[in-house]
Coordinates of C-alpha atoms and ligand atoms in Angstrom, one line a residue:
X981 CA -2.6 -48.8 134.7
X982 CA -0.7 -46.5 137.1
X983 CA -3.6 -46.8 139.5
X984 CA -5.8 -44.8 137.1
X985 CA -8.1 -45.3 134.3
X986 CA -7.8 -43.4 131.2
X987 CA -10.8 -40.9 130.3
X988 CA -10.2 -41.9 126.6
X989 CA -11.0 -45.6 127.6
X990 CA -14.0 -44.5 130.1
X991 CA -15.6 -42.3 127.5
X992 CA -15.6 -45.5 124.9
X993 CA -16.5 -48.1 127.3
X994 CA -18.7 -46.3 129.6
X995 CA -18.8 -48.8 132.5
X996 CA -22.0 -47.4 134.3
X997 CA -22.1 -48.4 137.8
X998 CA -18.6 -49.2 138.2
X999 CA -15.9 -47.5 140.5
X1000 CA -13.4 -45.5 138.4
X1001 CA -10.2 -43.7 139.3
X1002 CA -9.4 -40.8 137.2
X1003 CA -6.2 -38.4 137.6
X1004 CA -5.4 -35.3 135.5
X1005 CA -5.7 -31.6 135.5
X1006 CA -8.6 -29.3 136.2
X1007 CA -9.9 -27.4 133.3
X1008 CA -12.7 -25.7 135.0
X1009 CA -14.6 -25.9 138.2
X1010 CA -18.0 -24.5 138.3
X1011 CA -20.3 -23.7 141.4
X1012 CA -17.9 -25.4 143.8
X1013 CA -19.4 -28.7 142.2
X1014 CA -18.6 -29.5 138.9
X1015 CA -14.9 -30.3 137.7
X1016 CA -13.9 -30.8 134.0
X1017 CA -10.7 -33.0 134.2
X1018 CA -8.5 -33.6 131.5
X1019 CA -5.7 -36.3 131.7
X1020 CA -4.0 -35.8 128.3
X1021 CA -5.2 -39.3 127.0
X1022 CA -8.0 -37.5 124.6
X1023 CA -9.4 -34.1 123.5
X1024 CA -12.4 -34.5 125.9
X1025 CA -12.7 -33.9 129.6
X1026 CA -14.6 -35.9 132.3
X1027 CA -16.9 -34.1 134.5
X1028 CA -16.6 -35.1 138.1
X1029 CA -19.5 -34.0 140.5
X1030 CA -19.0 -33.3 144.1
X1031 CA -21.9 -32.9 146.6
X1032 CA -22.4 -29.8 148.4
X1033 CA -20.6 -29.6 151.6
X1034 CA -18.8 -33.1 150.7
X1035 CA -15.2 -31.9 151.2
X1036 CA -14.0 -29.1 153.6
X1037 CA -13.6 -25.6 152.5
X1038 CA -9.9 -25.7 152.4
X1039 CA -9.8 -28.9 149.8
X1040 CA -12.4 -27.2 147.8
X1041 CA -10.4 -24.1 147.3
X1042 CA -7.6 -26.0 146.1
X1043 CA -9.7 -27.3 143.1
X1044 CA -8.7 -24.8 140.4
X1045 CA -7.9 -24.6 136.5
X1046 CA -4.6 -26.2 136.3
X1047 CA -4.2 -28.1 139.7
X1048 CA -3.4 -31.9 139.4
X1049 CA -6.2 -34.0 141.3
X1050 CA -7.4 -37.6 141.4
X1051 CA -11.1 -38.7 142.0
X1052 CA -12.5 -41.9 142.6
X1053 CA -16.2 -42.9 142.5
X1054 CA -18.9 -44.1 140.7
X1055 CA -19.3 -43.8 136.9
X1056 CA -23.2 -42.7 136.3
X1057 CA -25.3 -41.4 133.6
X1058 CA -25.0 -37.9 133.7
X1059 CA -28.0 -35.7 134.9
X1060 CA -26.9 -32.7 132.8
X1061 CA -26.0 -31.7 129.4
X1062 CA -22.9 -31.8 127.3
X1063 CA -21.7 -35.3 128.7
X1064 CA -23.2 -38.7 128.6
X1065 CA -21.3 -40.0 131.7
X1066 CA -20.0 -38.4 134.9
X1067 CA -18.0 -39.3 138.0
X1068 CA -20.1 -39.0 141.4
X1069 CA -17.0 -38.4 143.6
X1070 CA -16.4 -40.5 146.6
X1071 CA -12.6 -39.8 147.3
X1072 CA -10.6 -36.8 146.1
X1073 CA -6.8 -36.2 146.2
X1074 CA -5.2 -32.8 145.4
X1075 CA -1.8 -33.6 144.2
X1076 CA -0.6 -30.1 143.3
X1077 CA -2.7 -26.9 143.7
X1078 CA -2.5 -24.1 141.3
X1079 CA -3.2 -20.8 142.9
X1080 CA -6.2 -19.5 140.7
X1081 CA -5.2 -15.9 140.5
X1082 CA -1.6 -16.6 139.4
X1083 CA -2.2 -19.3 136.8
X1084 CA -1.4 -17.7 133.5
X1085 CA -4.0 -20.0 131.5
X1086 CA -7.1 -18.2 132.6
X1087 CA -10.4 -19.7 131.3
X1088 CA -10.4 -17.8 128.0
X1089 CA -8.8 -17.5 124.6
X1090 CA -5.0 -16.7 124.6
X1091 CA -3.3 -15.6 121.7
X1092 CA -0.7 -18.1 120.1
X1093 CA 2.0 -15.7 120.7
X1094 CA 1.2 -15.7 124.3
X1095 CA 1.1 -19.2 124.4
X1096 CA 4.6 -19.7 122.8
X1097 CA 6.0 -17.4 125.2
X1098 CA 4.6 -19.7 127.9
X1099 CA 5.3 -23.1 125.8
X1100 CA 6.1 -24.8 129.2
X1101 CA 2.4 -24.3 129.9
X1102 CA 0.8 -24.6 126.5
X1103 CA 0.5 -28.2 126.5
X1104 CA -2.3 -27.7 129.0
X1105 CA -4.5 -26.1 126.3
X1106 CA -7.1 -27.8 124.0
X1107 CA -5.2 -26.4 120.9
X1108 CA -1.9 -28.0 121.9
X1109 CA -3.2 -30.7 123.2
X1110 CA -4.5 -31.7 120.1
X1111 CA -1.6 -30.6 118.1
X1112 CA 0.8 -32.8 120.0
X1113 CA -1.5 -35.9 119.8
X1114 CA -1.6 -35.3 116.2
X1115 CA 2.1 -34.9 116.0
X1116 CA 2.6 -38.2 117.7
X1117 CA 0.0 -39.9 115.7
X1118 CA 1.8 -38.8 112.2
X1119 CA 5.4 -39.8 113.6
X1120 CA 3.9 -43.2 114.4
X1121 CA 2.2 -43.4 110.8
X1122 CA 5.6 -42.5 109.4
X1123 CA 7.2 -45.5 111.0
X1124 CA 4.4 -47.8 110.3
X1125 CA 4.4 -46.8 106.4
X1126 CA 8.0 -47.5 106.3
X1127 CA 8.2 -50.8 108.2
X1128 CA 5.2 -52.1 105.9
X1129 CA 7.0 -51.3 103.0
X1130 CA 10.4 -53.0 103.9
X1131 CA 12.3 -49.7 104.7
X1132 CA 14.6 -49.9 107.8
X1133 CA 15.0 -47.0 110.3
X1134 CA 18.6 -45.6 110.0
X1135 CA 19.9 -43.3 112.6
X1136 CA 22.4 -41.0 110.9
X1137 CA 24.9 -38.6 112.9
X1138 CA 23.9 -35.5 114.4
X1139 CA 27.3 -34.0 114.8
X1140 CA 28.9 -34.2 111.4
X1141 CA 32.1 -33.1 109.6
X1142 CA 30.3 -32.6 106.0
X1143 CA 27.9 -30.1 104.7
X1144 CA 25.2 -32.0 103.0
X1145 CA 23.5 -29.6 101.2
X1146 CA 26.5 -27.3 100.2
X1147 CA 24.5 -24.2 101.6
X1148 CA 26.7 -23.5 104.3
X1149 CA 24.1 -22.5 106.9
X1150 CA 25.3 -24.6 109.7
X1151 CA 25.7 -24.4 113.5
X1152 CA 29.2 -25.0 114.6
X1153 CA 29.9 -27.5 117.1
X1154 CA 33.2 -27.2 119.1
X1155 CA 34.7 -27.9 122.4
X1156 CA 37.3 -25.2 122.1
X1157 CA 37.6 -22.4 124.4
X1158 CA 35.9 -19.5 122.7
X1159 CA 38.1 -17.0 124.5
X1160 CA 41.4 -18.7 123.8
X1161 CA 41.3 -20.8 120.8
X1162 CA 44.4 -22.5 119.7
X1163 CA 45.7 -20.7 116.5
X1164 CA 47.5 -22.2 113.6
X1165 CA 50.6 -20.3 111.9
X1166 CA 48.5 -18.1 109.9
X1167 CA 46.4 -16.8 113.1
X1168 CA 43.2 -18.9 112.2
X1169 CA 41.6 -21.1 114.7
X1170 CA 43.3 -24.7 114.7
X1171 CA 40.5 -27.2 114.6
X1172 CA 42.8 -30.1 114.5
X1173 CA 43.3 -29.4 118.1
X1174 CA 39.4 -29.5 118.7
X1175 CA 37.5 -32.5 120.0
X1176 CA 37.3 -34.3 116.8
X1177 CA 40.6 -33.0 115.1
X1178 CA 38.3 -31.3 112.5
X1179 CA 35.7 -28.6 112.1
X1180 CA 32.3 -30.1 113.2
X1181 CA 28.6 -28.9 112.7
X1182 CA 25.2 -29.8 113.5
X1183 CA 23.6 -31.8 110.7
X1184 CA 21.5 -30.1 108.2
X1185 CA 20.6 -33.5 106.6
X1186 CA 20.9 -37.2 107.0
X1187 CA 20.7 -37.8 103.4
X1188 CA 24.4 -38.7 102.5
X1189 CA 24.8 -41.1 105.1
X1190 CA 21.5 -42.5 104.4
X1191 CA 22.6 -43.0 100.7
X1192 CA 25.4 -45.2 102.1
X1193 CA 22.9 -47.2 104.0
X1194 CA 20.7 -47.8 101.3
X1195 CA 23.2 -49.1 98.8
X1196 CA 23.5 -52.3 100.9
X1197 CA 20.2 -52.3 103.1
X1198 CA 18.2 -51.6 99.8
X1199 CA 15.5 -49.1 101.6
X1200 CA 16.3 -47.0 104.5
X1201 CA 14.6 -43.8 106.1
X1202 CA 16.1 -41.6 108.7
X1203 CA 13.7 -39.5 111.1
X1204 CA 15.8 -37.2 113.2
X1205 CA 16.6 -33.6 114.1
X1206 CA 18.3 -31.3 111.5
X1207 CA 19.6 -27.7 112.3
X1208 CA 20.0 -24.8 109.9
X1209 CA 21.5 -21.4 110.9
X1210 CA 19.6 -19.7 108.2
X1211 CA 18.1 -16.3 109.3
X1212 CA 14.8 -16.9 108.1
X1213 CA 12.0 -15.3 110.3
X1214 CA 9.3 -16.7 108.5
X1215 CA 6.1 -19.0 109.3
X1216 CA 7.4 -22.0 107.8
X1217 CA 11.2 -22.1 109.0
X1218 CA 12.8 -23.5 112.0
X1219 CA 16.5 -23.6 113.3
X1220 CA 15.9 -27.0 114.6
X1221 CA 13.3 -29.2 112.7
X1222 CA 12.6 -33.1 112.3
X1223 CA 13.1 -34.3 108.8
X1224 CA 12.2 -37.8 107.2
X1225 CA 14.7 -38.9 104.6
X1226 CA 14.1 -42.1 102.6
X1227 CA 16.6 -43.4 100.2
X1228 CA 15.7 -46.1 97.8
X1229 CA 18.0 -48.4 96.0
X1230 CA 17.7 -49.2 92.3
X1231 CA 14.8 -46.4 92.0
X1232 CA 14.4 -43.4 89.9
X1233 CA 12.8 -40.1 90.0
X1234 CA 9.4 -41.4 89.1
X1235 CA 9.5 -43.9 92.0
X1236 CA 10.8 -41.3 94.2
X1237 CA 7.8 -39.0 93.6
X1238 CA 5.3 -42.1 93.9
X1239 CA 6.6 -43.1 97.2
X1240 CA 6.4 -39.4 98.5
X1241 CA 3.1 -39.2 97.4
X1242 CA 1.9 -42.5 98.9
X1243 CA 3.7 -41.6 102.2
X1244 CA 1.8 -38.1 102.7
X1245 CA -1.5 -39.6 101.7
X1246 CA -0.9 -42.6 104.0
X1247 CA 0.0 -40.4 107.0
X1248 CA -2.8 -37.9 106.5
X1249 CA -5.3 -40.5 106.2
X1250 CA -4.0 -42.3 109.4
X1251 CA -4.6 -39.0 111.4
X1252 CA -8.1 -38.5 110.0
X1253 CA -8.9 -42.1 110.9
X1254 CA -7.4 -41.7 114.4
X1255 CA -7.9 -38.3 115.6
X1256 CA -11.5 -37.2 114.8
X1257 CA -12.0 -35.2 118.1
X1258 CA -8.5 -33.3 117.7
X1259 CA -9.4 -32.4 114.1
X1260 CA -12.9 -31.4 114.8
X1261 CA -11.3 -29.1 117.5
X1262 CA -8.8 -27.6 115.4
X1263 CA -11.2 -27.1 112.4
X1264 CA -13.6 -25.3 114.7
X1265 CA -10.8 -23.0 116.0
X1266 CA -9.9 -22.5 112.4
X1267 CA -13.4 -21.5 111.5
X1268 CA -13.1 -18.9 114.4
X1269 CA -10.0 -17.6 113.3
X1270 CA -11.1 -17.1 109.7
X1271 CA -14.1 -15.2 110.8
X1272 CA -11.6 -12.4 111.9
X1273 CA -10.3 -12.3 108.4
X1274 CA -11.8 -10.2 105.6
X1275 CA -14.0 -12.2 103.3
X1276 CA -11.8 -12.4 100.2
X1277 CA -8.9 -13.9 102.5
X1278 CA -10.8 -16.6 104.0
X1279 CA -10.2 -20.3 103.0
X1280 CA -13.0 -21.8 101.0
X1281 CA -12.1 -25.2 102.3
X1282 CA -12.4 -26.4 106.0
X1283 CA -9.5 -28.3 107.5
X1284 CA -11.1 -31.7 107.1
X1285 CA -11.8 -30.7 103.4
X1286 CA -8.4 -30.1 102.9
X1287 CA -7.0 -32.9 104.3
X1288 CA -9.4 -35.4 102.4
X1289 CA -8.8 -33.4 99.3
X1290 CA -5.1 -34.3 99.5
X1291 CA -6.0 -38.2 100.1
X1292 CA -8.3 -38.3 97.3
X1293 CA -6.8 -36.4 94.5
X1294 CA -3.6 -37.3 92.5
X1295 CA -0.8 -34.9 92.8
X1296 CA -0.5 -32.7 89.9
X1297 CA 3.0 -33.6 88.2
X1298 CA 4.8 -31.0 85.9
X1299 CA 8.3 -29.8 84.9
X1300 CA 10.0 -26.7 86.2
X1301 CA 9.9 -25.9 82.7
X1302 CA 6.1 -26.1 82.3
X1303 CA 5.7 -24.3 85.5
X1304 CA 8.0 -21.3 84.5
X1305 CA 5.6 -20.8 81.4
X1306 CA 2.7 -21.0 83.6
X1307 CA 4.1 -18.3 86.1
X1308 CA 5.6 -16.0 83.6
X1309 CA 2.1 -15.7 81.9
X1310 CA 0.0 -15.4 85.0
X1311 CA -1.8 -12.2 86.1
X1312 CA 0.1 -11.5 89.3
X1313 CA 3.4 -11.7 87.4
X1314 CA 2.3 -9.6 84.4
X1315 CA 0.8 -6.9 86.9
X1316 CA 4.0 -7.2 88.8
X1317 CA 2.0 -8.4 92.0
X1318 CA 4.9 -10.6 92.9
X1319 CA 7.7 -9.4 94.9
X1320 CA 10.1 -11.5 92.8
X1321 CA 8.8 -11.2 89.0
X1322 CA 9.6 -14.4 87.0
X1323 CA 11.1 -13.1 83.8
X1324 CA 13.3 -16.0 82.7
X1325 CA 13.9 -19.9 82.7
X1326 CA 16.4 -20.5 85.5
X1327 CA 14.8 -18.3 88.4
X1328 CA 14.6 -20.0 91.7
X1329 CA 11.0 -20.2 92.7
X1330 CA 10.0 -18.4 96.0
X1331 CA 7.1 -19.5 97.9
X1332 CA 4.8 -16.9 96.5
X1333 CA 5.3 -18.7 93.1
X1334 CA 4.9 -22.1 94.7
X1335 CA 1.7 -21.1 96.4
X1336 CA 0.3 -19.5 93.2
X1337 CA 0.6 -22.9 91.4
X1338 CA -1.0 -24.9 94.1
X1339 CA -3.6 -22.5 95.7
X1340 CA -4.5 -20.4 92.6
X1341 CA -3.7 -22.4 89.3
X1342 CA -4.0 -26.2 89.8
X1343 CA -5.9 -26.0 93.3
X1344 CA -4.4 -29.3 94.5
X1345 CA -0.8 -30.4 95.7
X1346 CA 1.8 -30.2 92.9
X1347 CA 4.9 -32.2 92.2
X1348 CA 7.5 -30.1 90.3
X1349 CA 10.4 -31.8 88.7
X1350 CA 13.6 -31.5 86.6
X1351 CA 15.0 -28.2 88.0
X1352 CA 17.7 -26.2 86.6
X1353 CA 21.2 -27.8 87.9
X1354 CA 22.2 -24.1 88.9
X1355 CA 19.7 -23.7 91.6
X1356 CA 20.0 -27.3 93.0
X1357 CA 22.4 -29.3 95.1
X1358 CA 25.6 -31.2 93.7
X1359 CA 24.4 -34.7 94.2
X1360 CA 21.2 -34.6 92.0
X1361 CA 21.4 -36.7 88.8
X1362 CA 22.1 -34.8 85.5
X1363 CA 19.6 -35.2 82.9
X1364 CA 20.5 -35.6 79.4
X1365 CA 19.7 -32.1 78.4
X1366 CA 22.9 -30.9 80.2
X1367 CA 20.7 -28.2 81.8
X1368 CA 18.4 -29.8 84.3
X1369 CA 18.7 -32.5 87.1
X1370 CA 16.2 -35.1 88.3
X1371 CA 14.9 -33.2 91.3
X1372 CA 11.5 -32.9 92.6
X1373 CA 9.7 -30.6 95.2
X1374 CA 6.1 -31.5 96.5
X1375 CA 4.1 -28.1 97.0
X1376 CA 1.1 -28.0 99.6
X1377 CA -1.8 -25.5 100.0
X1378 CA -0.8 -23.3 102.7
X1379 CA 2.5 -24.5 103.2
X1380 CA 4.5 -24.5 99.9
X1381 CA 7.6 -26.8 99.8
X1382 CA 6.8 -29.7 102.1
X1383 CA 9.2 -32.4 100.2
X1384 CA 12.3 -32.0 98.6
X1385 CA 14.1 -34.6 96.6
X1386 CA 16.0 -36.1 93.8
X1387 CA 17.4 -39.3 92.0
X1388 CA 21.0 -39.0 92.9
X1389 CA 24.1 -39.0 90.7
X1390 CA 25.3 -42.5 90.7
X1391 CA 27.8 -42.1 88.0
X1392 CA 31.2 -41.5 89.7
X1393 CA 32.9 -39.3 86.8
X1394 CA 29.8 -37.1 86.4
X1395 CA 29.6 -36.8 90.2
X1396 CA 33.1 -35.6 90.3
X1397 CA 32.5 -33.2 87.5
X1398 CA 29.7 -31.6 89.6
X1399 CA 31.8 -31.3 92.5
X1400 CA 34.3 -29.4 90.8
X1401 CA 32.1 -27.3 89.1
X1402 CA 30.8 -26.2 92.6
X1403 CA 34.1 -26.2 94.3
X1404 CA 33.5 -28.9 96.6
X1405 CA 36.8 -30.7 97.6
X1406 CA 36.7 -34.5 96.8
X1407 CA 38.8 -35.2 99.9
X1408 CA 35.9 -34.1 101.8
X1409 CA 33.6 -36.5 100.4
X1410 CA 35.9 -39.4 99.7
X1411 CA 33.5 -41.9 101.4
X1412 CA 30.5 -40.6 99.5
X1413 CA 32.5 -41.2 96.1
X1414 CA 33.6 -44.5 97.1
X1415 CA 30.0 -45.7 97.3
X1416 CA 30.0 -44.8 93.5
X1417 CA 33.2 -46.7 93.0
X1418 CA 32.0 -50.2 94.7
X1419 CA 28.7 -51.3 93.2
X1420 CA 27.1 -48.1 92.6
X1421 CA 23.4 -48.2 91.5
X1422 CA 20.7 -45.8 90.5
X1423 CA 19.0 -44.5 93.6
X1424 CA 16.9 -41.7 94.7
X1425 CA 15.2 -40.3 98.0
X1426 CA 13.7 -37.1 99.5
X1427 CA 13.3 -35.1 102.6
X1428 CA 10.1 -34.4 104.2
X1429 CA 9.7 -31.7 106.8
X1430 CA 7.8 -32.9 109.8
X1431 CA 6.7 -29.7 111.2
X1432 CA 5.5 -28.7 107.8
X1433 CA 3.6 -32.0 107.7
X1434 CA 2.0 -31.2 111.3
X1435 CA 1.3 -27.8 110.3
X1436 CA -0.8 -28.9 107.3
X1437 CA -2.5 -31.7 109.7
X1438 CA -3.5 -29.2 112.1
X1439 CA -4.1 -26.2 109.9
X1440 CA -1.7 -24.0 112.1
X1441 CA -0.6 -20.9 110.5
X1442 CA 2.9 -21.0 112.2
X1443 CA 5.5 -23.6 112.0
X1444 CA 6.3 -22.6 115.6
X1445 CA 3.1 -24.1 116.8
X1446 CA 3.9 -27.6 115.3
X1447 CA 6.7 -28.3 117.6
X1448 CA 6.7 -28.6 121.5
X1449 CA 9.8 -26.0 121.9
X1450 CA 10.7 -24.0 118.8
X1451 CA 13.9 -22.7 117.9
X1452 CA 14.1 -19.5 115.6
X1453 CA 16.3 -16.4 115.6
X1454 CA 16.6 -14.8 119.0
X1455 CA 14.7 -17.8 120.7
X1456 CA 16.0 -20.7 122.8
X1457 CA 14.2 -20.5 125.9
X1458 CA 13.6 -24.0 127.5
Ligands
LIG1253 O1 14.8 -29.4 100.6 P1 15.6 -29.6 101.4 O2 16.6 -28.6 102.1 O3 16.2 -31.2 101.3 C1 17.2 -31.7 101.8 O4 17.8 -31.5 103.0 C2 17.6 -33.0 101.1 N1 18.9 -33.5 101.8 C3 16.6 -34.1 101.4 C4 16.7 -35.5 100.8 O5 16.8 -35.4 99.6 N2 17.0 -36.4 101.4 O6 14.8 -30.2 102.8 C5 13.8 -30.9 102.7 C6 12.4 -30.4 103.5 C7 11.9 -29.3 102.8 O7 11.1 -29.7 101.7 C8 11.0 -28.8 104.1 O8 9.9 -29.3 104.1 C9 11.9 -29.0 105.2 O9 12.7 -30.1 105.1 N3 12.7 -28.0 105.6 C10 12.4 -27.2 106.8 N4 11.4 -27.3 107.8 C11 11.5 -26.4 108.7 N5 12.3 -25.5 108.8 C12 13.3 -25.2 108.0 N6 14.3 -24.2 108.0 C13 13.6 -26.3 106.8 N7 14.1 -26.3 105.8 C14 14.0 -27.3 105.0
LIG1254 MG1 14.2 -27.9 99.1

């Protein structure tokens, strides 16, 4: 294809004796003779060997880390160690040279911060090649999973007039002139004169629209970008991230938890089976990184162990109330080691609490359910106790919350009461209420943060390294 063969294919089929053509980017060039080429098709490089004096000096000078080249020649068994086959070069073409002294990616270890600043070039590194191939595999596996289970992929809007989570952390979308906006009688910006005749924002979630689809198509899922203007400068938050949101008709919270657990296990297993080189590269990278840490902070499990552990074990299910009891009585809480000490039922859990439950107490993924209604969104189904809602969060080691979901309030009157309690005007969500008037049914769904999943799969410590071009407060380069 494209006048070239993929290195991934050649390393598997090994057609020794045949002429092959490889095009890619130089990783290293040793002794003016041995070129390591990577073409993005896999983690590995292929070695292309020149004979001394085969090409003029000018050509050889243009072979340097980063340059784009094509080589043609016979595939032969390698004389040297470290590779089984190599290419004995007959023809060489330099597509784009890369001045050796100026190329920012020198053959040495670069810090992740440096690479983030140079996110346009970091694809060229082994680490980010591995991450983005895994990111692809994970998104492919997600579509495959849902397709096999009879779910339809639904595209929900990016620009929206509603605030799904009711958290008010939205980016405004407007076509008005910021220097001279139209004003109404009371001096406020008059959004009725704006492009859509209304205030609009970037969506924080496709859930409400997905619910409408599910109540006719049966099972749907979204997989799209979502935006949050929360000023969270953490290793787990992005201002622009991708979310997977299935919505299932005639389902309750138990079905919802099962679907989420099945999905996570399916995707992890798919990546284990399809990215062995990437995972082993990232695992070694982590081992090196761990060595820099003091003994007591080092992880007991390797990346592969962690992934397999998740696939092989049932997630621990317990209610919020049970979790609070564990947390109230745990050592770090009693010794006030938590930044937020848990002293009563109703407290919102912070990531330190979530991670304690997962990493210290249960030592496995945890599904918490039946949360106090006061800390959850308006659309979650009220439980009979009058205090809790049928919500669930899945907590993962090293990540904390990876999934958040619930059974939805399908009863019109109760939903209206909840909205009134939370000051959500009915007229803003008339369409959402309509679906409760015309053939409402029990339904449930959840949101899986895609970058948090990629973070888990790759073992990266910072979510900014799980997406090609991260957006976070103060950063919008590229
Ligand atoms: O818990 P959240 O806010 O739930 C919702 O948006 C629901 N509407 C989902 C649903 O029921 N359909 O977000 C869901 C998940 C979180 O568990 C987390 O993994 C991820 O989205 N997430 C973020 N990921 C990266 N950066 C952020 N700022 C995130 N906020 C949430
Ligand atoms: Mg949540």
